Coordinates of C-alpha atoms and ligand atoms in Angstrom, one line a residue:
M1 CA 48.7 46.0 10.2
D2 CA 46.3 43.6 8.6
T3 CA 47.9 42.4 5.4
T4 CA 45.7 39.4 4.7
S5 CA 42.7 41.2 3.4
E6 CA 44.5 42.5 0.3
K7 CA 47.1 39.8 -0.1
T8 CA 47.1 40.0 -3.8
L9 CA 47.4 43.7 -4.1
Q10 CA 50.9 45.0 -3.7
S11 CA 50.2 48.6 -4.2
G12 CA 47.1 48.3 -2.0
Q13 CA 49.3 47.4 0.9
E14 CA 51.5 50.4 0.4
E15 CA 48.6 52.7 0.2
K16 CA 47.2 51.2 3.4
A17 CA 50.5 51.6 5.2
A18 CA 50.6 55.2 4.3
K19 CA 47.0 56.0 5.2
A20 CA 44.6 55.2 8.0
P21 CA 43.3 51.6 8.0
D22 CA 40.5 51.3 5.4
T23 CA 38.0 50.3 8.0
S24 CA 37.4 54.0 8.5
K25 CA 34.4 55.4 6.6
P26 CA 35.2 57.8 3.9
E27 CA 33.9 61.4 4.4
G28 CA 32.3 62.1 1.1
M29 CA 30.1 60.2 -1.4
L30 CA 30.9 58.1 -4.4
E31 CA 28.5 58.3 -7.3
V32 CA 28.4 55.8 -10.1
H33 CA 26.3 57.0 -13.1
Y34 CA 25.3 54.3 -15.6
I35 CA 24.5 56.7 -18.4
D36 CA 21.7 55.7 -20.8
V37 CA 23.4 55.7 -24.2
G38 CA 21.0 53.2 -25.9
Q39 CA 22.9 50.1 -27.0
G40 CA 26.3 50.6 -25.6
D41 CA 28.1 51.5 -22.4
A42 CA 29.1 54.8 -20.7
T43 CA 29.7 55.0 -16.9
L44 CA 30.7 58.2 -15.0
I45 CA 32.3 57.7 -11.6
K46 CA 32.4 60.8 -9.3
C47 CA 34.3 61.0 -6.0
G48 CA 34.7 64.4 -4.5
S49 CA 36.3 66.6 -7.2
H50 CA 37.6 63.5 -9.0
A51 CA 35.9 61.9 -11.9
M52 CA 36.5 59.0 -14.3
L53 CA 34.7 57.7 -17.4
I54 CA 34.4 54.1 -18.4
D55 CA 33.4 54.0 -22.2
G56 CA 31.6 56.7 -24.1
G57 CA 28.8 55.0 -26.0
N58 CA 28.5 54.7 -29.8
N59 CA 29.7 57.3 -32.3
N60 CA 26.5 59.3 -32.2
K61 CA 26.5 59.4 -28.3
G62 CA 29.7 61.5 -27.7
T63 CA 27.8 64.7 -27.3
T64 CA 25.1 63.0 -25.1
V65 CA 27.9 61.9 -22.8
Q66 CA 29.6 65.3 -23.0
L67 CA 26.4 67.0 -22.0
Y68 CA 25.8 64.6 -19.2
L69 CA 29.3 65.3 -17.8
K70 CA 28.7 69.0 -18.1
K71 CA 25.4 68.8 -16.2
Q72 CA 27.2 66.9 -13.5
G73 CA 29.8 69.7 -13.2
V74 CA 32.7 67.4 -14.4
E75 CA 35.5 69.7 -15.6
S76 CA 38.2 67.2 -16.1
L77 CA 38.7 63.4 -15.9
D78 CA 41.3 61.7 -13.8
Y79 CA 40.9 58.6 -15.9
V80 CA 39.2 57.5 -19.2
I81 CA 38.9 53.8 -19.8
G82 CA 38.1 52.5 -23.3
T83 CA 37.3 49.0 -22.3
H84 CA 37.7 47.5 -25.8
P85 CA 37.7 49.0 -29.4
D86 CA 34.1 48.2 -30.3
A87 CA 32.1 51.1 -31.4
D88 CA 29.4 50.9 -28.8
H89 CA 32.1 51.5 -26.1
I90 CA 34.7 53.8 -27.7
G91 CA 32.6 55.5 -30.4
G92 CA 31.8 58.6 -28.3
L93 CA 35.2 58.8 -26.5
D94 CA 36.9 60.9 -29.3
V95 CA 34.6 63.8 -28.4
I96 CA 35.3 63.4 -24.7
V97 CA 39.1 63.1 -25.1
Y98 CA 39.0 66.1 -27.4
K99 CA 36.9 68.3 -25.0
Y100 CA 38.2 67.3 -21.7
N101 CA 41.5 67.2 -19.9
C102 CA 42.1 63.5 -19.3
D103 CA 45.0 62.6 -17.1
T104 CA 45.2 58.9 -17.9
V105 CA 43.6 57.0 -20.8
I106 CA 43.6 53.3 -20.3
M107 CA 42.9 50.9 -23.2
P108 CA 43.8 47.3 -24.0
D109 CA 46.8 46.6 -26.2
Y110 CA 44.5 45.5 -29.0
E111 CA 43.9 47.5 -32.2
K112 CA 40.9 47.3 -34.4
D113 CA 41.0 48.3 -38.0
T114 CA 38.0 50.7 -38.0
K115 CA 37.5 54.3 -38.6
T116 CA 36.0 54.6 -35.1
Y117 CA 39.1 53.2 -33.5
Q118 CA 41.4 55.4 -35.7
E119 CA 39.5 58.5 -34.8
L120 CA 40.0 58.0 -31.1
V121 CA 43.7 57.2 -31.5
D122 CA 44.2 60.3 -33.7
V123 CA 42.6 62.6 -31.0
I124 CA 44.8 61.0 -28.3
H125 CA 47.9 61.6 -30.4
D126 CA 46.8 65.1 -31.4
K127 CA 46.6 66.0 -27.7
N128 CA 50.1 64.5 -27.1
M129 CA 48.7 61.9 -24.8
K130 CA 49.6 58.3 -24.7
I131 CA 47.6 55.2 -24.0
T132 CA 48.2 53.3 -20.7
Y133 CA 47.9 49.6 -21.1
P134 CA 46.2 47.7 -18.3
V135 CA 48.3 45.5 -16.0
V136 CA 46.3 43.1 -13.8
G137 CA 46.7 43.9 -10.1
E138 CA 47.7 47.6 -10.6
Q139 CA 45.7 50.0 -8.5
Y140 CA 44.8 53.6 -9.1
A141 CA 43.4 56.2 -6.7
L142 CA 40.3 58.2 -7.5
G143 CA 40.0 60.6 -4.5
E144 CA 39.1 58.5 -1.6
A145 CA 38.1 55.6 -3.9
K146 CA 40.5 53.3 -5.7
F147 CA 40.2 50.8 -8.5
T148 CA 42.2 47.6 -9.4
I149 CA 42.7 46.3 -12.9
I150 CA 41.4 42.7 -13.0
A151 CA 41.4 41.9 -16.7
P152 CA 42.5 41.2 -19.4
N153 CA 44.7 38.4 -18.1
S154 CA 46.1 37.2 -21.5
N155 CA 47.4 39.1 -24.4
S156 CA 45.7 37.1 -27.2
Y157 CA 42.1 36.2 -27.6
G158 CA 42.2 35.8 -31.3
G159 CA 39.8 38.1 -33.1
N160 CA 37.3 38.4 -30.2
A161 CA 37.6 42.1 -29.2
N162 CA 35.2 41.6 -26.3
D163 CA 37.6 39.4 -24.3
Y164 CA 40.3 42.1 -24.4
S165 CA 38.0 44.2 -22.3
V166 CA 39.7 46.1 -19.5
A167 CA 37.8 45.1 -16.2
I168 CA 38.1 46.9 -13.0
L169 CA 37.0 46.5 -9.4
L170 CA 36.2 49.9 -7.8
E171 CA 36.3 50.2 -4.0
Y172 CA 35.0 52.9 -1.7
G173 CA 35.0 52.1 2.0
K174 CA 33.3 48.8 2.2
N175 CA 31.5 49.1 -1.1
R176 CA 32.7 47.4 -4.2
F177 CA 31.7 47.8 -7.8
L178 CA 32.6 45.5 -10.7
F179 CA 33.0 46.5 -14.4
T180 CA 34.0 44.0 -17.0
G181 CA 33.1 45.7 -20.3
D182 CA 32.1 43.0 -22.8
A183 CA 34.4 40.3 -21.4
E184 CA 33.0 36.9 -22.2
E185 CA 33.4 33.4 -20.9
A186 CA 37.1 33.0 -21.6
S187 CA 38.1 36.2 -19.8
E188 CA 35.7 35.5 -17.0
A189 CA 37.3 32.1 -16.4
E190 CA 40.7 33.9 -16.1
M191 CA 39.4 36.5 -13.6
L192 CA 38.2 33.6 -11.5
T193 CA 41.8 32.2 -11.2
N194 CA 44.0 35.3 -11.0
G195 CA 43.8 35.4 -7.2
I196 CA 41.9 38.7 -7.0
D197 CA 38.7 38.8 -4.9
I198 CA 36.0 39.9 -7.3
S199 CA 33.1 39.8 -4.9
A200 CA 31.1 43.0 -5.4
D201 CA 28.0 44.8 -4.2
V202 CA 27.2 46.0 -7.7
Y203 CA 27.9 44.1 -10.9
K204 CA 27.7 46.0 -14.1
V205 CA 26.4 43.0 -16.2
A206 CA 29.0 42.1 -18.9
H207 CA 28.3 42.5 -22.6
H208 CA 24.8 44.2 -22.1
G209 CA 23.4 41.0 -20.5
S210 CA 24.5 38.6 -23.3
R211 CA 24.5 34.9 -22.7
S212 CA 28.1 34.9 -23.9
A213 CA 29.1 36.2 -20.5
S214 CA 28.0 36.2 -16.8
T215 CA 28.4 32.4 -16.4
Q216 CA 27.0 30.9 -13.2
E217 CA 30.5 30.3 -11.9
F218 CA 31.4 33.9 -12.4
L219 CA 28.2 35.2 -10.8
N220 CA 28.8 32.9 -7.8
A221 CA 32.2 34.5 -7.3
V222 CA 30.9 38.1 -7.7
H223 CA 27.8 37.3 -5.6
P224 CA 26.3 40.8 -6.3
K225 CA 23.4 42.3 -4.4
Y226 CA 22.7 44.6 -7.3
A227 CA 23.2 44.4 -11.1
V228 CA 23.0 47.0 -13.8
I229 CA 22.4 46.2 -17.4
S230 CA 23.2 48.8 -20.0
C231 CA 21.5 48.2 -23.3
G232 CA 19.2 49.8 -25.9
E233 CA 15.4 49.3 -25.9
G234 CA 14.5 46.9 -28.7
N235 CA 18.2 46.3 -29.6
S236 CA 18.8 43.8 -32.5
Y237 CA 21.0 41.5 -30.3
G238 CA 18.1 40.5 -28.0
H239 CA 20.0 41.9 -25.0
P240 CA 19.6 41.1 -22.2
H241 CA 19.3 37.4 -22.8
A242 CA 16.8 35.4 -20.8
E243 CA 19.5 33.0 -19.4
V244 CA 21.3 35.8 -17.8
L245 CA 18.2 37.4 -16.3
N246 CA 17.2 34.0 -14.9
R247 CA 20.5 33.5 -13.3
L248 CA 20.3 36.9 -11.6
R249 CA 16.7 36.4 -10.6
S250 CA 17.4 33.0 -9.0
M251 CA 20.2 34.5 -7.0
G252 CA 17.9 37.2 -5.7
V253 CA 19.9 40.0 -7.3
E254 CA 18.1 43.4 -7.7
V255 CA 18.4 44.5 -11.4
F256 CA 18.5 47.9 -12.9
R257 CA 18.3 48.5 -16.7
T258 CA 19.0 51.5 -18.8
D259 CA 16.7 50.3 -21.5
E260 CA 13.8 50.5 -19.1
Q261 CA 14.8 53.2 -16.6
G262 CA 17.2 55.5 -18.4
S263 CA 20.4 56.7 -16.6
I264 CA 20.9 54.9 -13.3
I265 CA 22.8 56.4 -10.4
A266 CA 24.2 54.5 -7.4
S267 CA 25.4 56.6 -4.5
S268 CA 27.7 55.1 -1.8
D269 CA 28.7 56.5 1.5
G270 CA 31.3 53.7 1.9
E271 CA 28.8 51.5 3.7
N272 CA 25.5 51.7 2.1
I273 CA 24.4 52.1 -1.5
T274 CA 21.3 54.0 -2.6
W275 CA 19.7 54.3 -6.0
N276 CA 17.9 57.1 -8.0
C277 CA 15.1 54.5 -8.9
S278 CA 13.7 51.2 -7.8
A279 CA 15.0 47.9 -9.2
T280 CA 13.0 46.7 -12.3
D281 CA 10.6 43.8 -11.9
S282 CA 9.9 43.2 -15.5
W283 CA 12.5 40.4 -16.0
Q284 CA 11.7 40.9 -19.7
S285 CA 14.5 39.6 -22.0
G286 CA 15.3 41.5 -25.2
E287 CA 14.6 38.3 -27.2
Q288 CA 11.5 37.9 -29.0
T289 CA 10.2 34.3 -29.6
E290 CA 8.2 33.3 -32.6
S291 CA 5.1 33.2 -30.5
D292 CA 5.8 36.6 -29.0
R293 CA 5.9 38.0 -32.5
E294 CA 2.6 36.3 -33.4
N295 CA 1.0 37.7 -30.3
A296 CA 2.3 41.1 -31.0
D297 CA 0.9 40.9 -34.5
N298 CA -2.5 39.8 -33.3
V299 CA -2.5 42.7 -30.8
T300 CA -1.9 45.2 -33.5
E301 CA -4.5 43.7 -35.7
Q302 CA -7.2 44.2 -33.2
T303 CA -9.3 46.8 -34.8
T304 CA -12.7 48.3 -34.1
Y305 CA -15.4 46.6 -36.1
V306 CA -19.2 47.0 -36.2
L307 CA -21.3 43.9 -35.9
N308 CA -24.7 43.1 -37.1
T309 CA -25.8 40.6 -34.5
N310 CA -28.7 39.6 -36.6
T311 CA -27.0 38.9 -39.9
K312 CA -23.8 37.8 -38.2
K313 CA -21.8 40.1 -40.5
F314 CA -18.9 42.4 -39.4
H315 CA -18.1 45.7 -41.0
R316 CA -15.5 48.4 -41.0
E317 CA -16.7 51.4 -39.0
T318 CA -16.7 53.4 -42.3
C319 CA -18.8 50.9 -44.2
G320 CA -22.0 52.5 -45.8
N321 CA -24.1 49.5 -44.6
V322 CA -23.4 50.4 -41.0
S323 CA -26.0 53.2 -40.9
Q324 CA -28.6 50.7 -42.0
I325 CA -28.1 48.3 -39.0
K326 CA -31.0 48.4 -36.6
E327 CA -30.1 49.8 -33.2
E328 CA -30.9 46.5 -31.4
N329 CA -28.5 44.6 -33.8
F330 CA -25.7 47.1 -33.7
Q331 CA -22.6 46.4 -31.7
K332 CA -19.1 47.9 -31.7
V333 CA -16.2 45.6 -30.8
Q334 CA -12.4 45.6 -30.5
M335 CA -11.4 42.2 -31.9
S336 CA -9.3 40.6 -34.5
R337 CA -10.7 39.3 -37.8
E338 CA -9.8 35.7 -36.8
E339 CA -11.6 36.0 -33.4
L340 CA -14.7 37.3 -35.2
E341 CA -14.7 34.4 -37.7
Q342 CA -14.2 32.0 -34.9
S343 CA -17.4 33.5 -33.2
G344 CA -19.4 32.8 -36.3
Y345 CA -19.3 36.2 -38.0
S346 CA -18.4 36.7 -41.6
P347 CA -16.9 39.8 -43.3
C348 CA -19.2 42.2 -45.1
K349 CA -18.8 41.9 -48.9
N350 CA -19.1 45.7 -49.4
C351 CA -16.3 47.0 -47.1
N352 CA -14.2 43.8 -47.0
P353 CA -12.9 44.3 -43.5
Ligands
LIG401 ZN1 29.3 46.3 -26.2
LIG402 ZN1 32.0 44.5 -27.7

């Protein structure tokens, strides 16, 4: 029995001893659904008749996630992980825990004094369930798949809720998927030293692509082939940040984004991973620079004007003087006021364009 490949994982060895060696290809498929919940996270993992949910989007996304699960034929959840108590992760989970049978609810031992957090805890108590705290190295089975808790590795990160994020490595045959919630640099540094191999085929980019996470050292250790960014179009945080996109791009990682592509589905047969869409090639960060904003303004200010090429005046289309322009001097253009003035045209005093 080969015990070196999983030297850090006690329970993994037991599991291997009891079952066939894990070189055998699983029979079914594993599906990972990165659900589009705007700015936030919600990931459904299906393996045969087994399912789990990591986060449930913001407060107004509970029903969105519920309907998604319903459409996917999910009837109960083996596991629900609330990575950390921020609203964009646990906001919708109260609906899910209320509506679904959830065998195990995993959340970090960190409370947040918010209505969102309290609502979730109340539902968990009302259903006579209890929260399972994450223990690094512990493994859980999800049908033919399994996952290992890899963070948090400390019990205090001050007031930074993100670093308390529960992180897991999901394995199915030879394929590996990494989820780290909103874990930032401090937690990433610990994941690099806890002895667990975090290399993965698919990396769900931490903290919506924020520069506060996905350090180069961390990415080197994960060495992903694919990355998925879950964030909202035009979000106010500027996610994903350019630094993170540049790191992924320079490493040749294929990137998928919910803000551009909607819900993203990865399917694994234990050896190969296929996707429901092609990787994005926009490499567009969510940040707007000052010059981006000016350019955007200029674009929106491009209007249709009517020129009199003889008098070098420009008019609004609706100006009464337009009908008097001789045909040979008449020209319609789509330009900004500034561009016209630079070309030697002056605004008509009647319509004041
Ligand atoms: Zn978040
Ligand atoms: Zn967060």
